[in-house]
Amino acid sequence: MADKEPVVDRRDDEEEAEGASALAAGGEEEDTGAHVAPIVRLEEVAVTTGEEDEGVLLDMKAKLYRFDKEGNQWKERGTGTVKLLKHKENGKVRLVMRQAKTLKICANHLVISTTKMQEHAGSDKSCVWHAADFADGELKEEMFAIRFGSVENCKKFKDLVEEIAESQSKMEGKESEEDSSAAGLIEKLSVSEKKSEDASTKEESTDAAKETGTKSAATSSD
């Protein structure tokens, strides 16, 4: 008995061939020459950060914490970039930190003469300080702690803030001296003006007395 020839199911091959033909036909897009205009036209908008009039003294990545007085514990404010920015006109320096992804401000305050950085207990990569902060839209006394990725970055941040605080102290002292000098000058001018007024009054009195005397003499002669 002769062996039967094996039956081969060719349906799969036919389906694959049909699928390939369909893909080839779909890949050939017909060019109709039509132009579709966008529904919404987006215009370029200038974005301002409020830092345009300031120069960057420091720019580092760090993690910021705020001390919660009610809960008596540290709470994370965000991880991002901390900057020290110096105003190009008045020379004042402020500390600004934004969260990395949202760019939300988590610290925003001036570095003043009384700003003092202290090393955080148990960590040479962290600093602690107090400040009148405006990050939440209102001025609030806050205690911050900031942690850097290395001891070197923490030291650089701490040293620069202390240097700025010292320079601000000298600037405030100079402004105080200028104010005192201005006040002294105003006082001298006031005294001089008063003396001039007194002299004018005295001279007017003398002239009036002379005029009165002259009139009396004339009356006696008559």
PDB file of C-alpha atoms in Angstrom:
ATOM      1  CA  MET A   1       0.000   0.000   0.000  1.00  0.00           C
ATOM      2  CA  ALA A   2       1.510   3.299  -1.101  1.00  0.00           C
ATOM      3  CA  ASP A   3       2.110   5.948   1.515  1.00  0.00           C
ATOM      4  CA  LYS A   4      -0.349   8.792   1.383  1.00  0.00           C
ATOM      5  CA  GLU A   5       1.006  12.235   0.493  1.00  0.00           C
ATOM      6  CA  PRO A   6       0.933  14.499   3.602  1.00  0.00           C
ATOM      7  CA  VAL A   7      -1.742  17.143   3.524  1.00  0.00           C
ATOM      8  CA  VAL A   8      -0.315  20.676   3.819  1.00  0.00           C
ATOM      9  CA  ASP A   9      -2.536  23.434   5.176  1.00  0.00           C
ATOM     10  CA  ARG A  10      -1.715  26.485   3.066  1.00  0.00           C
ATOM     11  CA  ARG A  11      -4.250  28.818   4.682  1.00  0.00           C
ATOM     12  CA  ASP A  12      -1.664  30.436   6.927  1.00  0.00           C
ATOM     13  CA  ASP A  13       0.606  31.168   3.980  1.00  0.00           C
ATOM     14  CA  GLU A  14      -2.264  32.684   2.023  1.00  0.00           C
ATOM     15  CA  GLU A  15      -3.303  34.870   4.979  1.00  0.00           C
ATOM     16  CA  GLU A  16       0.269  36.128   5.438  1.00  0.00           C
ATOM     17  CA  ALA A  17       0.474  36.958   1.726  1.00  0.00           C
ATOM     18  CA  GLU A  18      -2.799  38.870   1.867  1.00  0.00           C
ATOM     19  CA  GLY A  19      -1.654  40.772   4.979  1.00  0.00           C
ATOM     20  CA  ALA A  20       1.611  41.763   3.308  1.00  0.00           C
ATOM     21  CA  SER A  21      -0.267  42.985   0.230  1.00  0.00           C
ATOM     22  CA  ALA A  22      -2.598  45.070   2.440  1.00  0.00           C
ATOM     23  CA  LEU A  23       0.348  46.668   4.278  1.00  0.00           C
ATOM     24  CA  ALA A  24       2.049  47.476   1.004  1.00  0.00           C
ATOM     25  CA  ALA A  25      -1.131  49.079  -0.318  1.00  0.00           C
ATOM     26  CA  GLY A  26      -1.607  51.030   2.915  1.00  0.00           C
ATOM     27  CA  GLY A  27       1.967  52.317   2.794  1.00  0.00           C
ATOM     28  CA  GLU A  28       1.373  54.020  -0.522  1.00  0.00           C
ATOM     29  CA  GLU A  29      -0.490  57.170   0.537  1.00  0.00           C
ATOM     30  CA  GLU A  30      -2.297  59.055  -2.123  1.00  0.00           C
ATOM     31  CA  ASP A  31      -1.212  62.705  -2.337  1.00  0.00           C
ATOM     32  CA  THR A  32      -4.395  64.756  -2.693  1.00  0.00           C
ATOM     33  CA  GLY A  33      -2.592  68.116  -2.518  1.00  0.00           C
ATOM     34  CA  ALA A  34      -4.922  69.319   0.270  1.00  0.00           C
ATOM     35  CA  HIS A  35      -3.497  71.568   3.033  1.00  0.00           C
ATOM     36  CA  VAL A  36      -4.982  71.268   6.507  1.00  0.00           C
ATOM     37  CA  ALA A  37      -4.591  74.395   8.643  1.00  0.00           C
ATOM     38  CA  PRO A  38      -4.114  73.983  12.430  1.00  0.00           C
ATOM     39  CA  ILE A  39      -7.248  74.574  14.481  1.00  0.00           C
ATOM     40  CA  VAL A  40      -5.402  76.480  17.221  1.00  0.00           C
ATOM     41  CA  ARG A  41      -2.483  78.794  16.524  1.00  0.00           C
ATOM     42  CA  LEU A  42       0.005  78.891  19.405  1.00  0.00           C
ATOM     43  CA  GLU A  43       1.955  82.091  19.883  1.00  0.00           C
ATOM     44  CA  GLU A  44       5.314  82.324  21.581  1.00  0.00           C
ATOM     45  CA  VAL A  45       5.040  83.791  25.071  1.00  0.00           C
ATOM     46  CA  ALA A  46       7.951  85.391  26.916  1.00  0.00           C
ATOM     47  CA  VAL A  47       8.436  83.755  30.327  1.00  0.00           C
ATOM     48  CA  THR A  48       9.860  85.856  33.172  1.00  0.00           C
ATOM     49  CA  THR A  49      11.330  84.421  36.355  1.00  0.00           C
ATOM     50  CA  GLY A  50      11.848  87.647  38.296  1.00  0.00           C
ATOM     51  CA  GLU A  51      15.604  87.009  38.180  1.00  0.00           C
ATOM     52  CA  GLU A  52      16.314  89.120  35.093  1.00  0.00           C
ATOM     53  CA  ASP A  53      17.903  91.983  37.093  1.00  0.00           C
ATOM     54  CA  GLU A  54      20.071  89.679  39.216  1.00  0.00           C
ATOM     55  CA  GLY A  55      23.414  87.951  38.775  1.00  0.00           C
ATOM     56  CA  VAL A  56      23.965  84.347  39.909  1.00  0.00           C
ATOM     57  CA  LEU A  57      26.561  83.968  42.669  1.00  0.00           C
ATOM     58  CA  LEU A  58      25.810  80.306  43.374  1.00  0.00           C
ATOM     59  CA  ASP A  59      23.726  77.555  41.739  1.00  0.00           C
ATOM     60  CA  MET A  60      23.619  74.094  43.361  1.00  0.00           C
ATOM     61  CA  LYS A  61      21.393  71.065  43.722  1.00  0.00           C
ATOM     62  CA  ALA A  62      20.148  70.371  47.243  1.00  0.00           C
ATOM     63  CA  LYS A  63      17.255  69.182  49.402  1.00  0.00           C
ATOM     64  CA  LEU A  64      15.452  71.699  51.631  1.00  0.00           C
ATOM     65  CA  TYR A  65      13.608  71.137  54.919  1.00  0.00           C
ATOM     66  CA  ARG A  66      11.444  73.441  57.033  1.00  0.00           C
ATOM     67  CA  PHE A  67      10.930  73.047  60.765  1.00  0.00           C
ATOM     68  CA  ASP A  68       7.258  72.616  61.660  1.00  0.00           C
ATOM     69  CA  LYS A  69       6.754  74.268  65.051  1.00  0.00           C
ATOM     70  CA  GLU A  70       3.306  72.758  65.617  1.00  0.00           C
ATOM     71  CA  GLY A  71       4.414  69.218  64.864  1.00  0.00           C
ATOM     72  CA  ASN A  72       7.876  69.811  66.350  1.00  0.00           C
ATOM     73  CA  GLN A  73       9.547  68.066  63.407  1.00  0.00           C
ATOM     74  CA  TRP A  74      11.387  68.697  60.152  1.00  0.00           C
ATOM     75  CA  LYS A  75       9.343  68.541  56.941  1.00  0.00           C
ATOM     76  CA  GLU A  76      10.721  68.297  53.435  1.00  0.00           C
ATOM     77  CA  ARG A  77      10.114  71.362  51.257  1.00  0.00           C
ATOM     78  CA  GLY A  78      11.523  69.922  48.067  1.00  0.00           C
ATOM     79  CA  THR A  79      14.559  68.835  46.073  1.00  0.00           C
ATOM     80  CA  GLY A  80      15.851  71.230  43.468  1.00  0.00           C
ATOM     81  CA  THR A  81      18.269  74.088  42.789  1.00  0.00           C
ATOM     82  CA  VAL A  82      19.285  76.668  45.370  1.00  0.00           C
ATOM     83  CA  LYS A  83      20.588  80.009  44.085  1.00  0.00           C
ATOM     84  CA  LEU A  84      22.189  83.085  45.593  1.00  0.00           C
ATOM     85  CA  LEU A  85      21.238  86.072  43.424  1.00  0.00           C
ATOM     86  CA  LYS A  86      22.724  89.566  43.636  1.00  0.00           C
ATOM     87  CA  HIS A  87      20.695  92.539  42.375  1.00  0.00           C
ATOM     88  CA  LYS A  88      22.576  94.505  39.734  1.00  0.00           C
ATOM     89  CA  GLU A  89      21.492  97.928  41.075  1.00  0.00           C
ATOM     90  CA  ASN A  90      21.085  97.850  44.860  1.00  0.00           C
ATOM     91  CA  GLY A  91      23.567  95.022  45.541  1.00  0.00           C
ATOM     92  CA  LYS A  92      21.176  93.089  47.792  1.00  0.00           C
ATOM     93  CA  VAL A  93      21.448  89.294  47.738  1.00  0.00           C
ATOM     94  CA  ARG A  94      18.574  86.853  48.082  1.00  0.00           C
ATOM     95  CA  LEU A  95      18.364  83.088  48.441  1.00  0.00           C
ATOM     96  CA  VAL A  96      15.930  81.381  46.070  1.00  0.00           C
ATOM     97  CA  MET A  97      15.202  77.671  45.762  1.00  0.00           C
ATOM     98  CA  ARG A  98      12.807  75.982  43.339  1.00  0.00           C
ATOM     99  CA  GLN A  99      11.586  72.400  43.197  1.00  0.00           C
ATOM    100  CA  ALA A 100      13.168  70.453  40.338  1.00  0.00           C
ATOM    101  CA  LYS A 101      10.053  69.262  38.469  1.00  0.00           C
ATOM    102  CA  THR A 102       7.366  71.848  39.262  1.00  0.00           C
ATOM    103  CA  LEU A 103       9.734  74.872  39.642  1.00  0.00           C
ATOM    104  CA  LYS A 104       7.617  75.867  42.645  1.00  0.00           C
ATOM    105  CA  ILE A 105       9.453  78.274  44.961  1.00  0.00           C
ATOM    106  CA  CYS A 106      10.224  76.646  48.308  1.00  0.00           C
ATOM    107  CA  ALA A 107      12.520  79.376  49.712  1.00  0.00           C
ATOM    108  CA  ASN A 108      12.764  83.082  48.896  1.00  0.00           C
ATOM    109  CA  HIS A 109      14.397  85.540  51.292  1.00  0.00           C
ATOM    110  CA  LEU A 110      17.153  88.156  51.556  1.00  0.00           C
ATOM    111  CA  VAL A 111      20.567  87.342  52.969  1.00  0.00           C
ATOM    112  CA  ILE A 112      21.047  90.086  55.571  1.00  0.00           C
ATOM    113  CA  SER A 113      23.703  90.975  58.121  1.00  0.00           C
ATOM    114  CA  THR A 114      22.051  88.825  60.819  1.00  0.00           C
ATOM    115  CA  THR A 115      21.850  85.681  58.638  1.00  0.00           C
ATOM    116  CA  LYS A 116      23.934  82.993  60.326  1.00  0.00           C
ATOM    117  CA  MET A 117      24.588  79.478  59.011  1.00  0.00           C
ATOM    118  CA  GLN A 118      25.093  76.671  61.495  1.00  0.00           C
ATOM    119  CA  GLU A 119      26.172  73.117  60.800  1.00  0.00           C
ATOM    120  CA  HIS A 120      23.339  70.649  61.347  1.00  0.00           C
ATOM    121  CA  ALA A 121      23.946  68.319  64.280  1.00  0.00           C
ATOM    122  CA  GLY A 122      25.173  64.934  63.093  1.00  0.00           C
ATOM    123  CA  SER A 123      25.668  65.899  59.428  1.00  0.00           C
ATOM    124  CA  ASP A 124      28.546  67.792  57.835  1.00  0.00           C
ATOM    125  CA  LYS A 125      26.573  67.998  54.571  1.00  0.00           C
ATOM    126  CA  SER A 126      23.753  70.096  56.074  1.00  0.00           C
ATOM    127  CA  CYS A 127      23.261  73.682  57.308  1.00  0.00           C
ATOM    128  CA  VAL A 128      20.575  75.297  59.464  1.00  0.00           C
ATOM    129  CA  TRP A 129      19.503  78.964  59.555  1.00  0.00           C
ATOM    130  CA  HIS A 130      16.611  81.326  60.366  1.00  0.00           C
ATOM    131  CA  ALA A 131      15.065  83.766  57.888  1.00  0.00           C
ATOM    132  CA  ALA A 132      12.040  85.958  57.190  1.00  0.00           C
ATOM    133  CA  ASP A 133      10.856  84.020  54.142  1.00  0.00           C
ATOM    134  CA  PHE A 134       8.386  85.016  51.403  1.00  0.00           C
ATOM    135  CA  ALA A 135       8.054  81.713  49.500  1.00  0.00           C
ATOM    136  CA  ASP A 136       4.355  81.283  50.385  1.00  0.00           C
ATOM    137  CA  GLY A 137       3.379  84.837  49.415  1.00  0.00           C
ATOM    138  CA  GLU A 138       3.580  86.261  52.933  1.00  0.00           C
ATOM    139  CA  LEU A 139       6.506  87.123  55.180  1.00  0.00           C
ATOM    140  CA  LYS A 140       7.035  84.394  57.791  1.00  0.00           C
ATOM    141  CA  GLU A 141       9.808  83.573  60.237  1.00  0.00           C
ATOM    142  CA  GLU A 142      11.132  80.162  59.232  1.00  0.00           C
ATOM    143  CA  MET A 143      13.894  77.789  60.260  1.00  0.00           C
ATOM    144  CA  PHE A 144      15.431  75.957  57.305  1.00  0.00           C
ATOM    145  CA  ALA A 145      17.801  73.055  56.909  1.00  0.00           C
ATOM    146  CA  ILE A 146      19.478  72.271  53.609  1.00  0.00           C
ATOM    147  CA  ARG A 147      21.351  69.118  52.626  1.00  0.00           C
ATOM    148  CA  PHE A 148      23.909  68.879  49.811  1.00  0.00           C
ATOM    149  CA  GLY A 149      25.381  65.910  48.014  1.00  0.00           C
ATOM    150  CA  SER A 150      28.891  66.529  49.344  1.00  0.00           C
ATOM    151  CA  VAL A 151      30.729  68.156  52.233  1.00  0.00           C
ATOM    152  CA  GLU A 152      32.528  70.461  49.780  1.00  0.00           C
ATOM    153  CA  ASN A 153      29.278  71.886  48.372  1.00  0.00           C
ATOM    154  CA  CYS A 154      27.883  72.444  51.857  1.00  0.00           C
ATOM    155  CA  LYS A 155      31.027  74.289  52.940  1.00  0.00           C
ATOM    156  CA  LYS A 156      31.020  76.420  49.780  1.00  0.00           C
ATOM    157  CA  PHE A 157      27.385  77.403  50.385  1.00  0.00           C
ATOM    158  CA  LYS A 158      27.926  78.147  54.072  1.00  0.00           C
ATOM    159  CA  ASP A 159      31.097  80.208  53.506  1.00  0.00           C
ATOM    160  CA  LEU A 160      29.531  82.276  50.723  1.00  0.00           C
ATOM    161  CA  VAL A 161      26.401  83.082  52.747  1.00  0.00           C
ATOM    162  CA  GLU A 162      28.541  84.182  55.706  1.00  0.00           C
ATOM    163  CA  GLU A 163      30.681  86.327  53.383  1.00  0.00           C
ATOM    164  CA  ILE A 164      27.560  87.970  51.942  1.00  0.00           C
ATOM    165  CA  ALA A 165      26.137  88.600  55.424  1.00  0.00           C
ATOM    166  CA  GLU A 166      29.382  90.310  56.444  1.00  0.00           C
ATOM    167  CA  SER A 167      29.411  92.503  53.336  1.00  0.00           C
ATOM    168  CA  GLN A 168      25.764  93.438  53.954  1.00  0.00           C
ATOM    169  CA  SER A 169      26.705  94.450  57.506  1.00  0.00           C
ATOM    170  CA  LYS A 170      29.410  96.781  56.156  1.00  0.00           C
ATOM    171  CA  MET A 171      26.973  98.175  53.605  1.00  0.00           C
ATOM    172  CA  GLU A 172      24.365  98.823  56.288  1.00  0.00           C
ATOM    173  CA  GLY A 173      27.002 100.545  58.439  1.00  0.00           C
ATOM    174  CA  LYS A 174      27.992 102.773  55.534  1.00  0.00           C
ATOM    175  CA  GLU A 175      24.349 103.635  54.831  1.00  0.00           C
ATOM    176  CA  SER A 176      23.887 104.460  58.517  1.00  0.00           C
ATOM    177  CA  GLU A 177      26.883 106.811  58.417  1.00  0.00           C
ATOM    178  CA  GLU A 178      25.549 108.478  55.285  1.00  0.00           C
ATOM    179  CA  ASP A 179      22.152 108.902  56.918  1.00  0.00           C
ATOM    180  CA  SER A 180      23.792 110.437  60.004  1.00  0.00           C
ATOM    181  CA  SER A 181      25.825 112.803  57.827  1.00  0.00           C
ATOM    182  CA  ALA A 182      22.723 113.779  55.906  1.00  0.00           C
ATOM    183  CA  ALA A 183      20.830 114.355  59.156  1.00  0.00           C
ATOM    184  CA  GLY A 184      23.702 116.501  60.470  1.00  0.00           C
ATOM    185  CA  LEU A 185      23.775 118.521  57.273  1.00  0.00           C
ATOM    186  CA  ILE A 186      20.024 119.086  57.440  1.00  0.00           C
ATOM    187  CA  GLU A 187      20.362 120.167  61.084  1.00  0.00           C
ATOM    188  CA  LYS A 188      23.136 122.634  60.181  1.00  0.00           C
ATOM    189  CA  LEU A 189      21.057 124.024  57.347  1.00  0.00           C
ATOM    190  CA  SER A 190      18.102 124.392  59.709  1.00  0.00           C
ATOM    191  CA  VAL A 191      20.258 126.234  62.256  1.00  0.00           C
ATOM    192  CA  SER A 192      21.698 128.498  59.547  1.00  0.00           C
ATOM    193  CA  GLU A 193      18.241 129.237  58.213  1.00  0.00           C
ATOM    194  CA  LYS A 194      17.049 129.993  61.741  1.00  0.00           C
ATOM    195  CA  LYS A 195      19.973 132.359  62.329  1.00  0.00           C
ATOM    196  CA  SER A 196      19.254 134.097  59.042  1.00  0.00           C
ATOM    197  CA  GLU A 197      15.608 134.453  59.988  1.00  0.00           C
ATOM    198  CA  ASP A 198      16.554 135.824  63.432  1.00  0.00           C
ATOM    199  CA  ALA A 199      18.970 138.295  61.826  1.00  0.00           C
ATOM    200  CA  SER A 200      16.313 139.393  59.343  1.00  0.00           C
ATOM    201  CA  THR A 201      13.795 139.827  62.154  1.00  0.00           C
ATOM    202  CA  LYS A 202      16.285 141.818  64.224  1.00  0.00           C
ATOM    203  CA  GLU A 203      17.140 144.023  61.255  1.00  0.00           C
ATOM    204  CA  GLU A 204      13.461 144.631  60.558  1.00  0.00           C
ATOM    205  CA  SER A 205      12.931 145.551  64.226  1.00  0.00           C
ATOM    206  CA  THR A 206      15.852 147.995  64.105  1.00  0.00           C
ATOM    207  CA  ASP A 207      14.532 149.597  60.938  1.00  0.00           C
ATOM    208  CA  ALA A 208      11.087 149.904  62.467  1.00  0.00           C
ATOM    209  CA  ALA A 209      12.528 151.498  65.600  1.00  0.00           C
ATOM    210  CA  LYS A 210      14.523 153.987  63.542  1.00  0.00           C
ATOM    211  CA  GLU A 211      11.463 154.828  61.513  1.00  0.00           C
ATOM    212  CA  THR A 212       9.443 155.352  64.698  1.00  0.00           C
ATOM    213  CA  GLY A 213      12.171 157.601  66.139  1.00  0.00           C
ATOM    214  CA  THR A 214      12.303 159.662  62.984  1.00  0.00           C
ATOM    215  CA  LYS A 215       8.528 160.163  63.036  1.00  0.00           C
ATOM    216  CA  SER A 216       8.675 161.214  66.725  1.00  0.00           C
ATOM    217  CA  ALA A 217      11.428 163.766  65.992  1.00  0.00           C
ATOM    218  CA  ALA A 218       9.457 165.190  63.104  1.00  0.00           C
ATOM    219  CA  THR A 219       6.373 165.544  65.323  1.00  0.00           C
ATOM    220  CA  SER A 220       8.398 167.364  68.022  1.00  0.00           C
ATOM    221  CA  SER A 221       9.763 169.810  65.454  1.00  0.00           C
ATOM    222  CA  ASP A 222       6.250 170.645  64.318  1.00  0.00           C
TER     223      ASP A 222
END
